[in-house]
PDB file of C-alpha atoms in Angstrom:
ATOM      1  CA  MET A   1      -3.759 -12.789  -2.449  1.00 71.00           C
ATOM      2  CA  ILE A   2      -5.517  -9.870  -0.847  1.00 81.00           C
ATOM      3  CA  SER A   3      -7.696  -9.189  -3.913  1.00 78.00           C
ATOM      4  CA  ASN A   4      -9.759 -12.343  -3.418  1.00 81.00           C
ATOM      5  CA  THR A   5     -10.240 -11.671   0.279  1.00 89.00           C
ATOM      6  CA  ILE A   6     -11.302  -8.085  -0.380  1.00 91.00           C
ATOM      7  CA  ASP A   7     -14.175  -9.157  -2.635  1.00 90.00           C
ATOM      8  CA  GLN A   8     -15.527 -11.515   0.029  1.00 92.00           C
ATOM      9  CA  GLU A   9     -15.153  -8.883   2.756  1.00 93.00           C
ATOM     10  CA  ILE A  10     -16.988  -6.291   0.617  1.00 93.00           C
ATOM     11  CA  LYS A  11     -19.938  -8.650   0.246  1.00 93.00           C
ATOM     12  CA  GLN A  12     -20.033  -9.274   3.997  1.00 94.00           C
ATOM     13  CA  ALA A  13     -19.797  -5.553   4.787  1.00 93.00           C
ATOM     14  CA  MET A  14     -22.628  -4.810   2.361  1.00 94.00           C
ATOM     15  CA  LEU A  15     -24.840  -7.438   3.941  1.00 94.00           C
ATOM     16  CA  ALA A  16     -24.011  -6.152   7.423  1.00 94.00           C
ATOM     17  CA  LYS A  17     -24.539  -2.545   6.258  1.00 93.00           C
ATOM     18  CA  ASN A  18     -21.178  -1.612   7.791  1.00 92.00           C
ATOM     19  CA  GLN A  19     -20.433   1.641   5.941  1.00 93.00           C
ATOM     20  CA  SER A  20     -17.044   2.402   7.512  1.00 90.00           C
ATOM     21  CA  LYS A  21     -15.673  -1.043   6.706  1.00 93.00           C
ATOM     22  CA  LEU A  22     -17.138  -0.872   3.214  1.00 94.00           C
ATOM     23  CA  ARG A  23     -15.412   2.484   2.562  1.00 94.00           C
ATOM     24  CA  GLY A  24     -12.040   1.092   3.606  1.00 93.00           C
ATOM     25  CA  LEU A  25     -12.446  -2.083   1.563  1.00 94.00           C
ATOM     26  CA  ARG A  26     -13.507  -0.169  -1.528  1.00 94.00           C
ATOM     27  CA  ALA A  27     -10.473   2.094  -1.156  1.00 93.00           C
ATOM     28  CA  ILE A  28      -8.207  -0.970  -1.066  1.00 93.00           C
ATOM     29  CA  LYS A  29      -9.914  -2.515  -4.081  1.00 93.00           C
ATOM     30  CA  ALA A  30      -9.670   0.733  -6.054  1.00 93.00           C
ATOM     31  CA  ALA A  31      -5.959   1.120  -5.251  1.00 92.00           C
ATOM     32  CA  LEU A  32      -5.227  -2.488  -6.241  1.00 90.00           C
ATOM     33  CA  LEU A  33      -7.172  -2.162  -9.504  1.00 89.00           C
ATOM     34  CA  LEU A  34      -5.378   1.078 -10.298  1.00 90.00           C
ATOM     35  CA  ALA A  35      -1.995  -0.536  -9.653  1.00 87.00           C
ATOM     36  CA  LYS A  36      -2.877  -3.513 -11.883  1.00 85.00           C
ATOM     37  CA  THR A  37      -3.883  -1.296 -14.781  1.00 86.00           C
ATOM     38  CA  GLU A  38      -0.947   1.096 -14.547  1.00 81.00           C
ATOM     39  CA  LYS A  39       1.292   1.238 -17.573  1.00 70.00           C
ATOM     40  CA  GLY A  40       4.313  -1.030 -17.152  1.00 69.00           C
ATOM     41  CA  SER A  41       2.873  -3.086 -14.302  1.00 65.00           C
ATOM     42  CA  ALA A  42       3.170  -6.869 -14.256  1.00 64.00           C
ATOM     43  CA  ASP A  43       0.179  -9.080 -15.093  1.00 65.00           C
ATOM     44  CA  GLU A  44       0.084 -10.599 -11.609  1.00 73.00           C
ATOM     45  CA  MET A  45       0.688  -8.498  -8.540  1.00 77.00           C
ATOM     46  CA  THR A  46       2.982  -9.907  -5.875  1.00 80.00           C
ATOM     47  CA  GLU A  47       2.067  -9.947  -2.226  1.00 79.00           C
ATOM     48  CA  ASP A  48       4.956  -7.552  -1.563  1.00 78.00           C
ATOM     49  CA  THR A  49       3.489  -5.034  -4.028  1.00 82.00           C
ATOM     50  CA  GLU A  50       0.080  -5.342  -2.369  1.00 85.00           C
ATOM     51  CA  MET A  51       1.643  -4.661   1.046  1.00 84.00           C
ATOM     52  CA  LYS A  52       3.347  -1.533  -0.280  1.00 84.00           C
ATOM     53  CA  ILE A  53       0.040  -0.285  -1.678  1.00 89.00           C
ATOM     54  CA  LEU A  54      -1.704  -0.879   1.651  1.00 89.00           C
ATOM     55  CA  GLN A  55       1.071   0.926   3.526  1.00 87.00           C
ATOM     56  CA  LYS A  56       0.734   3.852   1.135  1.00 90.00           C
ATOM     57  CA  LEU A  57      -3.028   3.980   1.751  1.00 93.00           C
ATOM     58  CA  ILE A  58      -2.492   4.028   5.510  1.00 91.00           C
ATOM     59  CA  LYS A  59       0.153   6.744   5.246  1.00 89.00           C
ATOM     60  CA  GLN A  60      -2.189   8.912   3.145  1.00 94.00           C
ATOM     61  CA  ARG A  61      -5.012   8.507   5.619  1.00 94.00           C
ATOM     62  CA  LYS A  62      -2.798   9.282   8.618  1.00 93.00           C
ATOM     63  CA  GLU A  63      -1.644  12.485   6.951  1.00 94.00           C
ATOM     64  CA  SER A  64      -5.243  13.421   6.122  1.00 96.00           C
ATOM     65  CA  ALA A  65      -6.405  12.696   9.670  1.00 95.00           C
ATOM     66  CA  ASP A  66      -3.600  14.878  11.068  1.00 95.00           C
ATOM     67  CA  ILE A  67      -4.590  17.750   8.792  1.00 96.00           C
ATOM     68  CA  TYR A  68      -8.265  17.363   9.699  1.00 96.00           C
ATOM     69  CA  ASN A  69      -7.418  17.377  13.415  1.00 95.00           C
ATOM     70  CA  GLN A  70      -5.288  20.514  12.988  1.00 96.00           C
ATOM     71  CA  GLN A  71      -8.165  22.208  11.180  1.00 95.00           C
ATOM     72  CA  GLY A  72     -10.634  21.254  13.909  1.00 95.00           C
ATOM     73  CA  ARG A  73     -12.554  18.808  11.713  1.00 95.00           C
ATOM     74  CA  ALA A  74     -12.732  15.810  14.036  1.00 94.00           C
ATOM     75  CA  ASP A  75     -15.725  14.461  12.078  1.00 94.00           C
ATOM     76  CA  LEU A  76     -13.580  13.989   8.964  1.00 95.00           C
ATOM     77  CA  ALA A  77     -10.609  12.691  10.971  1.00 94.00           C
ATOM     78  CA  VAL A  78     -12.805   9.921  12.405  1.00 95.00           C
ATOM     79  CA  VAL A  79     -13.653   8.749   8.869  1.00 94.00           C
ATOM     80  CA  GLU A  80      -9.940   8.507   7.998  1.00 95.00           C
ATOM     81  CA  GLU A  81      -9.139   6.663  11.237  1.00 94.00           C
ATOM     82  CA  GLU A  82     -11.921   4.137  10.584  1.00 94.00           C
ATOM     83  CA  GLU A  83     -10.437   3.438   7.155  1.00 94.00           C
ATOM     84  CA  ILE A  84      -6.946   3.074   8.672  1.00 92.00           C
ATOM     85  CA  GLU A  85      -8.324   0.429  11.018  1.00 93.00           C
ATOM     86  CA  VAL A  86      -9.906  -1.528   8.152  1.00 93.00           C
ATOM     87  CA  ILE A  87      -6.780  -1.348   5.962  1.00 91.00           C
ATOM     88  CA  SER A  88      -4.509  -2.309   8.886  1.00 89.00           C
ATOM     89  CA  ASN A  89      -6.325  -5.631   9.211  1.00 90.00           C
ATOM     90  CA  PHE A  90      -4.766  -6.720   5.906  1.00 88.00           C
ATOM     91  CA  LEU A  91      -1.183  -5.875   6.907  1.00 84.00           C
ATOM     92  CA  PRO A  92       1.088  -8.069   9.010  1.00 80.00           C
ATOM     93  CA  LYS A  93       1.267  -7.188  12.698  1.00 83.00           C
ATOM     94  CA  GLN A  94       3.448  -4.133  13.238  1.00 82.00           C
ATOM     95  CA  LEU A  95       6.547  -4.710  15.351  1.00 84.00           C
ATOM     96  CA  GLU A  96       7.102  -2.880  18.625  1.00 87.00           C
ATOM     97  CA  ARG A  97       9.785  -0.188  18.759  1.00 87.00           C
ATOM     98  CA  ALA A  98      12.088  -2.391  20.870  1.00 89.00           C
ATOM     99  CA  GLU A  99      11.872  -5.214  18.318  1.00 89.00           C
ATOM    100  CA  VAL A 100      12.685  -2.830  15.465  1.00 88.00           C
ATOM    101  CA  GLU A 101      15.631  -1.413  17.438  1.00 89.00           C
ATOM    102  CA  ALA A 102      17.013  -4.918  17.985  1.00 90.00           C
ATOM    103  CA  ILE A 103      16.755  -5.804  14.284  1.00 90.00           C
ATOM    104  CA  ILE A 104      18.401  -2.542  13.236  1.00 89.00           C
ATOM    105  CA  ALA A 105      21.177  -3.016  15.810  1.00 89.00           C
ATOM    106  CA  LYS A 106      21.860  -6.429  14.273  1.00 90.00           C
ATOM    107  CA  ILE A 107      21.983  -4.910  10.767  1.00 89.00           C
ATOM    108  CA  VAL A 108      24.363  -2.175  11.973  1.00 87.00           C
ATOM    109  CA  ALA A 109      26.637  -4.811  13.511  1.00 88.00           C
ATOM    110  CA  GLU A 110      26.567  -7.021  10.384  1.00 88.00           C
ATOM    111  CA  THR A 111      27.356  -4.153   8.011  1.00 86.00           C
ATOM    112  CA  GLY A 112      29.943  -2.552  10.264  1.00 85.00           C
ATOM    113  CA  ALA A 113      28.202   0.793   9.929  1.00 81.00           C
ATOM    114  CA  SER A 114      29.680   3.395  12.235  1.00 81.00           C
ATOM    115  CA  SER A 115      28.689   6.850  11.014  1.00 82.00           C
ATOM    116  CA  MET A 116      25.900   8.754   9.333  1.00 84.00           C
ATOM    117  CA  LYS A 117      27.622   8.076   5.992  1.00 85.00           C
ATOM    118  CA  ASP A 118      26.384   4.482   6.275  1.00 83.00           C
ATOM    119  CA  MET A 119      22.781   5.465   7.005  1.00 86.00           C
ATOM    120  CA  GLY A 120      21.530   4.857   3.458  1.00 87.00           C
ATOM    121  CA  LYS A 121      22.920   1.337   3.381  1.00 88.00           C
ATOM    122  CA  VAL A 122      21.481   0.448   6.798  1.00 87.00           C
ATOM    123  CA  VAL A 123      18.056   1.976   6.055  1.00 88.00           C
ATOM    124  CA  GLY A 124      17.905   0.097   2.737  1.00 87.00           C
ATOM    125  CA  LEU A 125      18.620  -3.247   4.385  1.00 88.00           C
ATOM    126  CA  ALA A 126      16.259  -2.499   7.266  1.00 88.00           C
ATOM    127  CA  ASN A 127      13.434  -1.551   4.885  1.00 85.00           C
ATOM    128  CA  LYS A 128      13.936  -4.823   3.035  1.00 84.00           C
ATOM    129  CA  ASP A 129      13.894  -6.891   6.258  1.00 83.00           C
ATOM    130  CA  LEU A 130      11.035  -4.996   7.890  1.00 83.00           C
ATOM    131  CA  ALA A 131       8.821  -4.461   4.836  1.00 75.00           C
ATOM    132  CA  GLY A 132       5.233  -4.219   6.035  1.00 73.00           C
ATOM    133  CA  LYS A 133       6.217  -4.784   9.649  1.00 81.00           C
ATOM    134  CA  ALA A 134       7.402  -1.284  10.576  1.00 82.00           C
ATOM    135  CA  ASP A 135       6.848   2.272   9.416  1.00 80.00           C
ATOM    136  CA  GLY A 136       9.596   3.816   7.269  1.00 81.00           C
ATOM    137  CA  LYS A 137       9.772   6.937   9.451  1.00 84.00           C
ATOM    138  CA  LEU A 138      10.332   4.802  12.539  1.00 86.00           C
ATOM    139  CA  ILE A 139      13.085   2.826  10.805  1.00 88.00           C
ATOM    140  CA  ALA A 140      14.895   5.991   9.685  1.00 88.00           C
ATOM    141  CA  GLU A 141      14.545   7.541  13.151  1.00 89.00           C
ATOM    142  CA  ILE A 142      16.016   4.478  14.884  1.00 89.00           C
ATOM    143  CA  VAL A 143      18.882   4.143  12.384  1.00 88.00           C
ATOM    144  CA  LYS A 144      19.714   7.826  12.844  1.00 88.00           C
ATOM    145  CA  SER A 145      19.790   7.465  16.649  1.00 88.00           C
ATOM    146  CA  GLN A 146      21.963   4.336  16.506  1.00 85.00           C
ATOM    147  CA  LEU A 147      24.495   5.838  14.091  1.00 83.00           C
ATOM    148  CA  ALA A 148      24.680   9.259  15.755  1.00 78.00           C
TER     149      ALA A 148
END
């Protein structure tokens, strides 16, 4: 479980006085604690749930960094990018575009999808297969191009 690893990493970052890593780790810990205490959540969090939380954190930080860059605040964008790097270390390696295209092509062939009407079904299966390994926007973009 990521929770146990996070605690150890926080201690190491504190001892090393690595502020950027510490910020990212604390953000992960806060998000995991919040998810555990949410109403209706299970007692034990699954690894899949943890991955979704980490992906959400990365997505939020990417959006923030983009906004900061558009506003000319590179100093704040750097902070977000440092946190993205720390959070990314806890996710599985992201697949290359070509690998994602091959997996989606296989799903399209298996389902017999031929038009944009089938996009929802293909994206759903692809998201399940590629959970944590590819960005949702990339998956949707590739499915759209293959079904067009």
